[in-house]
Short mmCIF file of N, CA, C and O in Angstrom, two decimals:
data_model
loop_
_atom_site.label_atom_id
_atom_site.label_comp_id
_atom_site.label_asym_id
_atom_site.label_seq_id
_atom_site.Cartn_x
_atom_site.Cartn_y
_atom_site.Cartn_z
N UNK A 210 130.90 36.60 11.26
CA UNK A 210 130.75 36.48 12.55
C UNK A 210 129.40 37.59 12.92
O UNK A 210 129.62 38.39 13.63
N UNK A 211 128.61 37.60 12.37
CA UNK A 211 127.62 38.51 12.36
C UNK A 211 126.52 37.99 13.22
O UNK A 211 125.56 37.71 12.82
N UNK A 212 127.11 37.93 14.85
CA UNK A 212 125.80 37.51 15.58
C UNK A 212 125.02 38.63 15.71
O UNK A 212 125.34 39.68 16.27
N UNK A 213 123.78 38.39 15.57
CA UNK A 213 122.72 39.62 15.69
C UNK A 213 121.60 39.02 16.54
O UNK A 213 121.08 37.96 16.24
N UNK A 214 121.32 39.76 17.69
CA UNK A 214 120.25 39.72 18.57
C UNK A 214 119.33 40.77 18.12
O UNK A 214 119.37 41.71 17.94
N UNK A 215 118.04 40.03 17.98
CA UNK A 215 117.03 40.75 17.72
C UNK A 215 115.69 40.50 18.55
O UNK A 215 115.76 39.40 19.04
N UNK A 216 115.12 41.63 18.97
CA UNK A 216 114.02 41.55 19.65
C UNK A 216 112.63 42.05 18.82
O UNK A 216 112.83 43.20 18.10
N UNK A 217 111.67 41.38 19.17
CA UNK A 217 110.33 41.81 18.39
C UNK A 217 109.70 42.61 19.40
O UNK A 217 109.79 42.54 20.72
N UNK A 218 108.64 43.32 18.74
CA UNK A 218 107.92 44.21 19.89
C UNK A 218 107.22 43.32 20.92
O UNK A 218 106.77 43.31 22.20
N UNK A 219 106.60 42.08 20.50
CA UNK A 219 106.14 41.21 21.41
C UNK A 219 106.98 40.63 22.52
O UNK A 219 106.53 40.30 23.74
N UNK A 220 108.50 40.46 21.94
CA UNK A 220 109.39 40.14 22.95
C UNK A 220 109.42 41.34 24.21
O UNK A 220 109.68 40.99 25.30
N UNK A 221 109.59 42.51 23.70
CA UNK A 221 109.59 43.61 24.57
C UNK A 221 108.64 43.77 25.56
O UNK A 221 108.50 43.81 26.62
N UNK A 222 107.19 43.65 24.72
CA UNK A 222 106.06 43.49 25.67
C UNK A 222 105.93 42.64 26.60
O UNK A 222 105.58 42.85 27.92
N UNK A 223 106.46 41.47 26.34
CA UNK A 223 106.49 40.01 27.35
C UNK A 223 107.13 40.48 28.51
O UNK A 223 107.09 40.08 29.73
N UNK A 224 108.54 41.11 27.95
CA UNK A 224 109.45 41.59 29.08
C UNK A 224 109.01 42.50 30.02
O UNK A 224 109.28 42.24 31.25
N UNK A 225 108.34 43.46 29.51
CA UNK A 225 107.64 44.39 30.37
C UNK A 225 106.59 43.73 31.16
O UNK A 225 106.49 44.08 32.45
N UNK A 226 105.72 43.07 30.79
CA UNK A 226 104.53 42.27 31.50
C UNK A 226 105.35 41.44 32.63
O UNK A 226 104.78 41.56 33.78
N UNK A 227 106.44 40.76 32.18
CA UNK A 227 106.99 39.74 33.31
C UNK A 227 107.64 40.63 34.56
O UNK A 227 107.62 40.51 35.52
N UNK A 228 108.28 41.93 33.96
CA UNK A 228 108.67 42.76 35.08
C UNK A 228 107.63 43.24 35.98
O UNK A 228 107.93 43.33 37.27
N UNK A 229 106.57 43.74 35.32
CA UNK A 229 105.38 44.15 36.23
C UNK A 229 104.86 43.13 36.87
O UNK A 229 104.57 43.38 38.28
N UNK A 230 104.80 42.00 36.62
CA UNK A 230 104.28 40.94 37.40
C UNK A 230 105.11 40.55 38.59
O UNK A 230 104.69 40.20 39.60
N UNK A 231 106.50 40.48 38.24
CA UNK A 231 107.46 40.37 39.45
C UNK A 231 107.38 41.55 40.50
O UNK A 231 107.41 41.36 41.57
N UNK A 232 107.09 42.72 40.12
CA UNK A 232 106.77 43.97 40.98
C UNK A 232 105.53 43.88 41.90
O UNK A 232 105.55 43.90 42.96
N UNK A 233 104.46 43.29 41.12
CA UNK A 233 103.33 43.05 41.72
C UNK A 233 103.43 41.91 42.78
O UNK A 233 102.93 42.07 44.10
N UNK A 234 103.98 40.84 42.49
CA UNK A 234 104.19 39.63 43.36
C UNK A 234 104.87 40.15 44.51
O UNK A 234 104.83 39.85 45.77
N UNK A 235 106.19 40.99 44.48
CA UNK A 235 106.82 41.64 45.47
C UNK A 235 106.07 42.32 46.52
O UNK A 235 106.19 42.16 47.66
N UNK A 236 105.28 43.14 46.09
CA UNK A 236 104.40 44.05 46.77
C UNK A 236 103.19 43.00 47.55
O UNK A 236 102.96 43.33 48.83
N UNK A 237 102.68 42.16 46.82
CA UNK A 237 101.80 41.04 47.34
C UNK A 237 102.64 40.48 48.49
O UNK A 237 102.02 40.30 49.63
N UNK A 238 103.81 40.01 48.46
CA UNK A 238 104.59 39.38 49.42
C UNK A 238 104.68 40.37 50.62
O UNK A 238 104.57 39.75 51.70
N UNK A 239 105.15 41.45 50.49
CA UNK A 239 105.42 42.63 51.59
C UNK A 239 103.91 42.34 52.34
O UNK A 239 103.87 42.71 53.55
N UNK A 240 102.72 42.84 51.48
CA UNK A 240 101.55 42.89 52.08
C UNK A 240 101.12 41.73 52.95
O UNK A 240 100.77 41.84 54.26
N UNK A 241 101.36 40.61 52.62
CA UNK A 241 101.09 39.19 53.34
C UNK A 241 102.05 39.05 54.47
O UNK A 241 101.58 38.62 55.56
N UNK A 242 103.27 39.43 54.53
CA UNK A 242 104.09 39.38 55.43
C UNK A 242 103.66 40.32 56.59
O UNK A 242 103.59 39.98 57.81
N UNK A 243 103.58 41.66 56.20
CA UNK A 243 102.70 42.43 57.16
C UNK A 243 101.38 42.09 57.84
O UNK A 243 101.18 42.17 59.02
N UNK A 244 100.57 41.63 57.04
CA UNK A 244 99.30 40.84 57.62
C UNK A 244 99.75 39.61 58.52
O UNK A 244 99.07 39.76 59.56
N UNK A 245 100.76 39.09 58.21
CA UNK A 245 101.15 37.87 59.10
C UNK A 245 101.63 38.35 60.36
O UNK A 245 101.03 37.89 61.36
N UNK A 246 102.27 39.32 60.37
CA UNK A 246 102.91 39.80 61.84
C UNK A 246 101.94 40.57 62.59
O UNK A 246 101.86 40.57 63.82
N UNK A 247 100.79 41.10 61.66
CA UNK A 247 99.73 41.79 62.57
C UNK A 247 98.71 40.93 63.13
O UNK A 247 98.35 41.12 64.17
N UNK A 248 98.56 39.85 62.37
CA UNK A 248 97.71 38.91 63.10
C UNK A 248 98.48 38.05 64.20
O UNK A 248 97.50 37.82 65.15
N UNK A 249 99.82 37.92 63.99
CA UNK A 249 100.39 37.31 65.21
C UNK A 249 100.33 38.34 66.40
O UNK A 249 100.10 37.66 67.55
N UNK A 250 100.48 39.39 66.25
CA UNK A 250 100.47 40.34 67.30
C UNK A 250 98.82 40.44 67.90
O UNK A 250 98.80 40.45 69.14
N UNK A 251 97.94 40.56 67.19
CA UNK A 251 96.71 40.46 67.45
C UNK A 251 96.44 39.07 68.58
O UNK A 251 95.82 39.27 69.38
N UNK A 252 96.81 38.03 67.74
CA UNK A 252 96.71 36.56 68.65
C UNK A 252 97.40 36.93 70.01
O UNK A 252 96.95 36.37 71.09
N UNK A 253 98.46 37.54 70.11
CA UNK A 253 99.22 37.48 71.51
C UNK A 253 98.50 38.52 72.34
O UNK A 253 98.32 38.27 73.52
N UNK A 254 97.91 39.60 71.70
CA UNK A 254 97.09 40.46 72.60
C UNK A 254 95.91 39.87 73.17
O UNK A 254 95.54 39.96 74.34
N UNK A 255 95.32 39.18 72.34
CA UNK A 255 94.21 38.30 72.75
C UNK A 255 94.17 37.41 73.71
O UNK A 255 93.76 37.04 74.88
N UNK A 256 95.42 36.56 73.56
CA UNK A 256 95.83 35.61 74.61
C UNK A 256 96.46 36.38 76.02
O UNK A 256 95.94 35.83 77.14
N UNK A 257 96.84 37.30 75.74
CA UNK A 257 97.33 38.12 76.87
C UNK A 257 96.07 38.52 77.79
O UNK A 257 96.05 38.74 79.16
N UNK A 258 94.93 38.71 77.09
CA UNK A 258 93.87 39.69 77.67
C UNK A 258 92.63 38.56 77.51
O UNK A 258 91.56 38.98 77.58
N UNK A 259 92.84 37.50 77.71
CA UNK A 259 91.76 36.32 77.17
C UNK A 259 90.66 36.50 78.53
O UNK A 259 89.53 36.53 78.03
N UNK A 260 91.03 36.78 79.62
CA UNK A 260 90.07 36.74 80.55
C UNK A 260 89.18 38.05 80.58
O UNK A 260 87.90 38.00 80.69
N UNK A 261 89.77 39.14 79.98
CA UNK A 261 89.07 40.29 79.86
C UNK A 261 87.97 40.25 78.66
O UNK A 261 86.79 40.70 78.59
N UNK A 262 88.69 39.63 77.44
CA UNK A 262 87.74 39.42 76.55
C UNK A 262 86.65 38.33 76.83
O UNK A 262 85.42 38.70 76.38
N UNK A 263 86.92 37.42 77.55
CA UNK A 263 85.73 36.44 78.04
C UNK A 263 84.84 37.38 78.84
O UNK A 263 83.48 36.91 78.35
N UNK A 264 85.22 38.10 79.61
CA UNK A 264 84.18 38.94 80.55
C UNK A 264 83.38 39.73 79.67
O UNK A 264 82.20 39.98 79.88
N UNK A 265 83.98 40.32 78.62
CA UNK A 265 83.17 41.38 77.87
C UNK A 265 82.22 40.60 77.09
O UNK A 265 81.12 41.01 77.02
N UNK A 266 82.51 39.46 76.62
CA UNK A 266 81.62 38.79 75.82
C UNK A 266 80.62 38.15 76.47
O UNK A 266 79.34 38.00 76.17
N UNK A 267 80.71 38.05 77.84
CA UNK A 267 79.73 37.39 78.66
C UNK A 267 78.65 38.61 79.02
O UNK A 267 77.58 38.40 79.17
N UNK A 268 79.51 39.91 79.37
CA UNK A 268 78.56 40.86 79.62
C UNK A 268 77.92 41.78 78.53
O UNK A 268 76.94 42.44 78.66
N UNK A 269 78.28 41.57 77.30
CA UNK A 269 77.68 42.11 76.34
C UNK A 269 76.19 42.26 76.07
O UNK A 269 75.61 43.08 75.83
N UNK A 270 75.91 40.91 76.14
CA UNK A 270 74.51 40.70 75.99
C UNK A 270 73.52 41.59 77.09
O UNK A 270 72.56 42.28 76.91
N UNK A 271 74.08 41.43 78.28
CA UNK A 271 73.47 42.12 79.57
C UNK A 271 73.61 43.65 79.25
O UNK A 271 72.50 44.35 79.51
N UNK A 272 74.63 44.02 78.91
CA UNK A 272 74.79 45.48 78.56
C UNK A 272 73.73 46.01 77.42
O UNK A 272 73.21 46.99 77.72
N UNK A 273 73.75 45.29 76.49
CA UNK A 273 72.82 45.57 75.38
C UNK A 273 71.22 45.59 75.85
O UNK A 273 70.49 46.55 75.54
N UNK A 274 71.13 44.46 76.68
CA UNK A 274 69.67 44.52 77.11
C UNK A 274 69.40 45.79 78.03
O UNK A 274 68.37 46.36 78.13
N UNK A 275 70.30 46.31 78.83
CA UNK A 275 70.15 47.42 79.74
C UNK A 275 70.05 48.62 78.82
O UNK A 275 69.18 49.53 79.17
N UNK A 276 70.65 48.67 77.78
CA UNK A 276 70.58 50.07 77.09
C UNK A 276 69.27 49.88 76.36
O UNK A 276 68.84 50.88 75.95
N UNK A 277 68.75 48.76 75.92
CA UNK A 277 67.30 48.73 75.39
C UNK A 277 66.58 49.17 76.36
O UNK A 277 65.23 49.88 76.03
N UNK A 278 66.62 48.69 77.65
CA UNK A 278 65.45 49.20 78.58
C UNK A 278 65.61 50.56 78.86
O UNK A 278 64.68 51.29 79.28
N UNK A 279 66.92 51.09 78.84
CA UNK A 279 66.85 52.69 79.32
C UNK A 279 66.32 53.32 78.06
O UNK A 279 65.63 54.35 78.28
N UNK A 280 66.65 52.99 76.89
CA UNK A 280 66.13 53.74 75.61
C UNK A 280 64.33 53.61 75.95
O UNK A 280 63.94 54.73 75.59
N UNK A 281 64.06 52.53 76.20
CA UNK A 281 62.43 52.39 76.33
C UNK A 281 61.89 53.27 77.34
O UNK A 281 60.90 53.87 77.22
N UNK A 282 62.73 53.30 78.50
CA UNK A 282 62.28 53.97 79.54
C UNK A 282 62.15 55.60 79.17
O UNK A 282 61.27 56.45 79.46
N UNK A 283 63.26 56.19 78.66
CA UNK A 283 63.45 57.35 78.11
C UNK A 283 62.33 57.76 76.96
O UNK A 283 61.70 58.78 77.14
N UNK A 284 61.95 56.77 76.35
CA UNK A 284 61.07 56.95 75.06
C UNK A 284 59.55 57.02 75.78
O UNK A 284 58.71 58.02 75.47
N UNK A 285 59.23 56.39 76.76
CA UNK A 285 58.04 56.29 77.51
C UNK A 285 57.99 57.62 78.21
O UNK A 285 56.95 58.24 78.27
N UNK A 286 58.92 58.03 78.93
CA UNK A 286 58.76 59.37 79.93
C UNK A 286 58.72 60.34 78.86
O UNK A 286 57.73 61.32 79.18
N UNK A 287 59.36 60.32 77.63
CA UNK A 287 59.19 61.76 76.63
C UNK A 287 57.75 61.58 76.28
O UNK A 287 57.24 62.69 75.98
N UNK A 288 57.15 60.57 76.01
CA UNK A 288 55.77 60.48 75.55
C UNK A 288 54.86 60.68 76.76
O UNK A 288 54.01 61.58 76.34
N UNK A 289 55.06 60.54 77.91
CA UNK A 289 54.26 61.13 78.85
C UNK A 289 54.34 62.47 79.23
O UNK A 289 53.61 63.16 79.48
N UNK A 290 55.48 63.04 79.11
CA UNK A 290 55.68 64.59 79.04
C UNK A 290 55.47 65.43 77.89
O UNK A 290 55.33 66.50 77.99
N UNK A 291 55.00 64.77 76.78
CA UNK A 291 54.83 65.50 75.52
C UNK A 291 53.76 66.40 75.87
O UNK A 291 53.68 67.54 75.48
N UNK A 292 52.47 65.93 76.33
CA UNK A 292 51.47 66.75 76.50
C UNK A 292 51.79 67.93 77.38
O UNK A 292 51.11 68.99 77.18
N UNK A 293 52.59 67.71 78.38
CA UNK A 293 52.97 68.68 79.52
C UNK A 293 53.69 69.94 78.77
O UNK A 293 53.40 70.98 78.92
N UNK A 294 54.63 69.44 77.74
CA UNK A 294 55.18 70.41 77.15
C UNK A 294 54.34 71.05 76.17
O UNK A 294 54.56 72.41 75.95
N UNK A 295 53.51 70.49 75.56
CA UNK A 295 52.78 70.99 74.61
C UNK A 295 51.76 71.95 75.29
O UNK A 295 51.49 73.13 74.82
N UNK A 296 51.24 71.78 76.50
CA UNK A 296 50.44 72.79 77.54
C UNK A 296 51.30 73.98 77.82
O UNK A 296 50.80 75.06 77.81
N UNK A 297 52.52 73.67 78.10
CA UNK A 297 53.57 74.74 78.59
C UNK A 297 53.52 75.83 77.47
O UNK A 297 53.49 76.98 77.45
N UNK A 298 53.78 75.20 76.24
CA UNK A 298 54.19 75.88 74.94
C UNK A 298 52.64 76.44 74.79
O UNK A 298 52.85 78.07 74.44
N UNK A 299 51.51 76.20 74.80
CA UNK A 299 50.31 76.81 74.41
C UNK A 299 50.08 77.81 75.48
O UNK A 299 49.72 79.15 75.05
N UNK A 300 50.57 77.90 76.84
CA UNK A 300 50.32 78.82 77.77
C UNK A 300 51.22 79.94 77.57
O UNK A 300 50.70 81.20 77.72
N UNK A 301 52.37 79.45 77.15
CA UNK A 301 53.54 80.55 76.84
C UNK A 301 52.92 81.46 75.65
O UNK A 301 52.93 82.64 75.75
N UNK A 302 52.34 80.93 74.74
CA UNK A 302 51.61 81.61 73.61
C UNK A 302 50.59 82.55 74.04
O UNK A 302 50.47 83.71 73.57
N UNK A 303 49.81 81.86 74.95
CA UNK A 303 48.54 82.76 75.41
C UNK A 303 49.13 84.01 76.27
O UNK A 303 48.58 85.10 76.12
N UNK A 304 50.01 83.65 77.30
CA UNK A 304 50.65 84.85 77.88
C UNK A 304 51.26 85.67 76.99
O UNK A 304 51.06 86.97 77.20
N UNK A 305 51.90 85.45 75.88
CA UNK A 305 52.48 86.41 75.02
C UNK A 305 51.35 87.17 74.25
O UNK A 305 51.63 88.32 74.27
N UNK A 306 50.44 86.62 73.88
CA UNK A 306 49.50 87.10 73.22
C UNK A 306 48.59 88.27 74.08
O UNK A 306 48.47 89.47 73.69
N UNK A 307 48.44 87.89 75.53
CA UNK A 307 47.71 88.72 76.49
C UNK A 307 48.53 90.04 76.82
O UNK A 307 48.20 91.15 76.81
N UNK A 308 50.02 89.57 76.84
CA UNK A 308 50.81 90.97 77.06
C UNK A 308 51.02 91.86 75.80
O UNK A 308 50.88 92.97 75.97
N UNK A 309 50.88 91.26 74.73
CA UNK A 309 50.83 92.40 73.58
C UNK A 309 49.58 93.12 73.35
O UNK A 309 49.49 93.82 73.17
N UNK A 310 48.36 92.15 73.76
CA UNK A 310 47.05 92.89 73.80
C UNK A 310 47.14 94.00 74.94
O UNK A 310 46.40 94.98 74.44
N UNK A 311 47.68 93.87 75.99
CA UNK A 311 47.72 94.80 77.16
C UNK A 311 48.78 95.76 77.02
O UNK A 311 49.13 95.89 78.30
N UNK A 312 49.42 95.94 76.16
CA UNK A 312 50.72 96.61 75.94
C UNK A 312 50.53 98.20 76.76
O UNK A 312 51.23 98.55 77.46
N UNK A 313 49.37 98.71 76.30
CA UNK A 313 49.06 100.11 77.09
C UNK A 313 48.93 100.00 78.33
O UNK A 313 49.37 100.81 79.19
N UNK A 314 48.16 98.94 78.82
CA UNK A 314 47.98 98.64 80.35
C UNK A 314 49.27 98.55 80.85
O UNK A 314 49.68 98.97 82.08
N UNK A 315 50.03 97.84 80.44
CA UNK A 315 51.53 97.45 80.95
C UNK A 315 52.35 98.50 81.15
O UNK A 315 52.92 98.91 82.10
N UNK A 316 52.35 99.37 79.96
CA UNK A 316 53.17 100.90 80.12
C UNK A 316 52.28 101.62 81.21
O UNK A 316 53.04 102.44 81.90
N UNK A 317 51.01 101.88 81.27
CA UNK A 317 50.52 102.48 82.54
C UNK A 317 51.10 101.83 83.75
O UNK A 317 51.24 102.81 84.62
N UNK A 318 50.79 100.69 84.03
CA UNK A 318 51.29 100.13 85.38
C UNK A 318 52.98 100.50 85.61
O UNK A 318 53.06 100.73 86.69
N UNK A 319 53.55 100.22 84.54
CA UNK A 319 55.08 100.61 84.84
C UNK A 319 55.15 102.09 85.17
O UNK A 319 55.93 102.30 86.14
N UNK A 320 54.42 102.93 84.52
CA UNK A 320 54.54 104.41 85.00
C UNK A 320 53.99 104.52 86.40
O UNK A 320 54.65 105.28 86.97
N UNK A 321 53.04 104.01 86.58
CA UNK A 321 52.56 104.25 88.07
C UNK A 321 53.64 103.52 89.02
O UNK A 321 53.94 104.32 90.04
N UNK A 322 54.07 102.62 88.70
CA UNK A 322 55.06 101.94 89.75
C UNK A 322 56.42 102.86 89.74
O UNK A 322 56.94 103.08 90.71
N UNK A 323 56.68 103.34 88.73
CA UNK A 323 57.82 104.19 88.60
C UNK A 323 57.47 105.46 89.40
O UNK A 323 58.67 106.05 90.18
N UNK A 324 56.39 105.99 89.23
CA UNK A 324 56.19 107.30 90.04
C UNK A 324 56.10 106.95 91.53
O UNK A 324 56.63 107.60 92.32
N UNK A 325 55.57 105.84 91.81
CA UNK A 325 55.43 105.57 93.23
C UNK A 325 56.82 105.28 93.85
O UNK A 325 57.11 105.62 95.07
N UNK A 326 57.71 104.56 92.99
CA UNK A 326 59.07 104.31 93.38
C UNK A 326 59.78 105.91 93.67
O UNK A 326 60.39 105.87 94.61
N UNK A 327 59.66 106.82 92.76
CA UNK A 327 60.05 108.08 92.93
C UNK A 327 59.46 108.85 94.18
O UNK A 327 60.28 109.45 94.84
N UNK A 328 58.26 108.81 94.36
CA UNK A 328 57.47 109.35 95.71
C UNK A 328 58.31 108.71 97.03
O UNK A 328 58.67 109.41 97.97
N UNK A 329 58.46 107.35 96.86
CA UNK A 329 58.96 106.67 97.97
C UNK A 329 60.35 107.13 98.30
O UNK A 329 60.78 107.47 99.48
N UNK A 330 61.24 107.13 97.19
CA UNK A 330 62.76 107.78 97.43
C UNK A 330 62.63 109.15 97.80
O UNK A 330 63.50 109.42 98.76
N UNK A 331 61.87 109.91 97.55
CA UNK A 331 61.71 111.24 97.93
C UNK A 331 61.40 111.38 99.32
O UNK A 331 62.02 112.07 100.14
N UNK A 332 60.15 110.62 99.90
CA UNK A 332 60.03 110.63 101.28
C UNK A 332 61.08 109.79 102.21
O UNK A 332 61.34 110.42 103.20
N UNK A 333 61.64 108.79 101.62
CA UNK A 333 62.68 108.32 102.38
C UNK A 333 63.79 109.41 102.32
O UNK A 333 64.51 109.60 103.72
N UNK A 334 64.17 110.07 101.53
CA UNK A 334 65.29 111.04 101.67
C UNK A 334 64.86 112.28 102.52
O UNK A 334 65.79 112.55 103.27
N UNK A 335 63.50 112.75 102.43
CA UNK A 335 63.25 113.60 103.35
C UNK A 335 62.96 113.38 104.70
O UNK A 335 63.64 114.22 105.56
N UNK A 336 62.37 112.18 105.04
CA UNK A 336 62.28 111.86 106.33
C UNK A 336 63.60 111.55 106.93
O UNK A 336 63.76 111.48 108.22
N UNK A 337 64.39 110.84 106.18
CA UNK A 337 65.91 110.59 106.73
C UNK A 337 66.52 111.75 107.17
O UNK A 337 67.21 111.84 108.22
N UNK A 338 66.31 112.85 106.49
CA UNK A 338 66.87 114.23 106.73
C UNK A 338 66.26 114.78 108.00
O UNK A 338 67.11 115.23 108.64
N UNK A 339 64.86 114.47 108.02
CA UNK A 339 64.39 115.15 109.22
C UNK A 339 64.69 114.28 110.45
O UNK A 339 65.09 114.93 111.59
N UNK A 340 64.89 113.07 110.27
CA UNK A 340 65.30 112.25 111.46
C UNK A 340 66.69 112.40 111.80
O UNK A 340 66.99 112.33 113.17
N UNK A 341 67.50 112.82 110.95
CA UNK A 341 68.90 113.05 111.43
C UNK A 341 69.06 114.28 111.99
O UNK A 341 69.63 114.59 112.88
N UNK A 342 68.19 115.32 111.62
CA UNK A 342 68.22 116.83 112.23
C UNK A 342 67.45 116.43 113.63
O UNK A 342 68.00 117.19 114.54
N UNK A 343 66.50 115.70 113.87
CA UNK A 343 65.93 115.61 115.29
C UNK A 343 66.98 114.99 116.26
O UNK A 343 67.06 115.20 117.37
N UNK A 344 67.85 114.09 115.59
CA UNK A 344 68.77 113.36 116.66
C UNK A 344 69.93 114.28 116.97
O UNK A 344 70.51 113.94 117.98
N UNK A 345 70.18 115.38 116.22
CA UNK A 345 71.18 116.33 116.60
C UNK A 345 71.07 117.24 117.66
O UNK A 345 70.68 117.62 118.46
#
């Protein structure tokens, strides 16, 4: 009675391959089932919102054309104002250069205005005191 069951390496390899094939088929079936339910739900949503979808499809070309027109207008406006921006930038550079060149003059003018301000404050204070004394 020596019933002997023997497996060769190729038998074991085929068993493993068939097992892997069954596992892969199982996952493919799960993915296809989920895809089916997802597509079914998408179809329901589209049916429920068919009027809105149709409206979007009708208005989309017009919206695209409006966006193109707006982009063209903005581009044209920017091109027109480019010269003005360049002129303002050049003027700013000139003003900055002039201020740097006349730094001493600016300091002198600032000093003069500061002195005038101090004198004015002194006179205001002095005459206010005199005006207050006269009213007593």
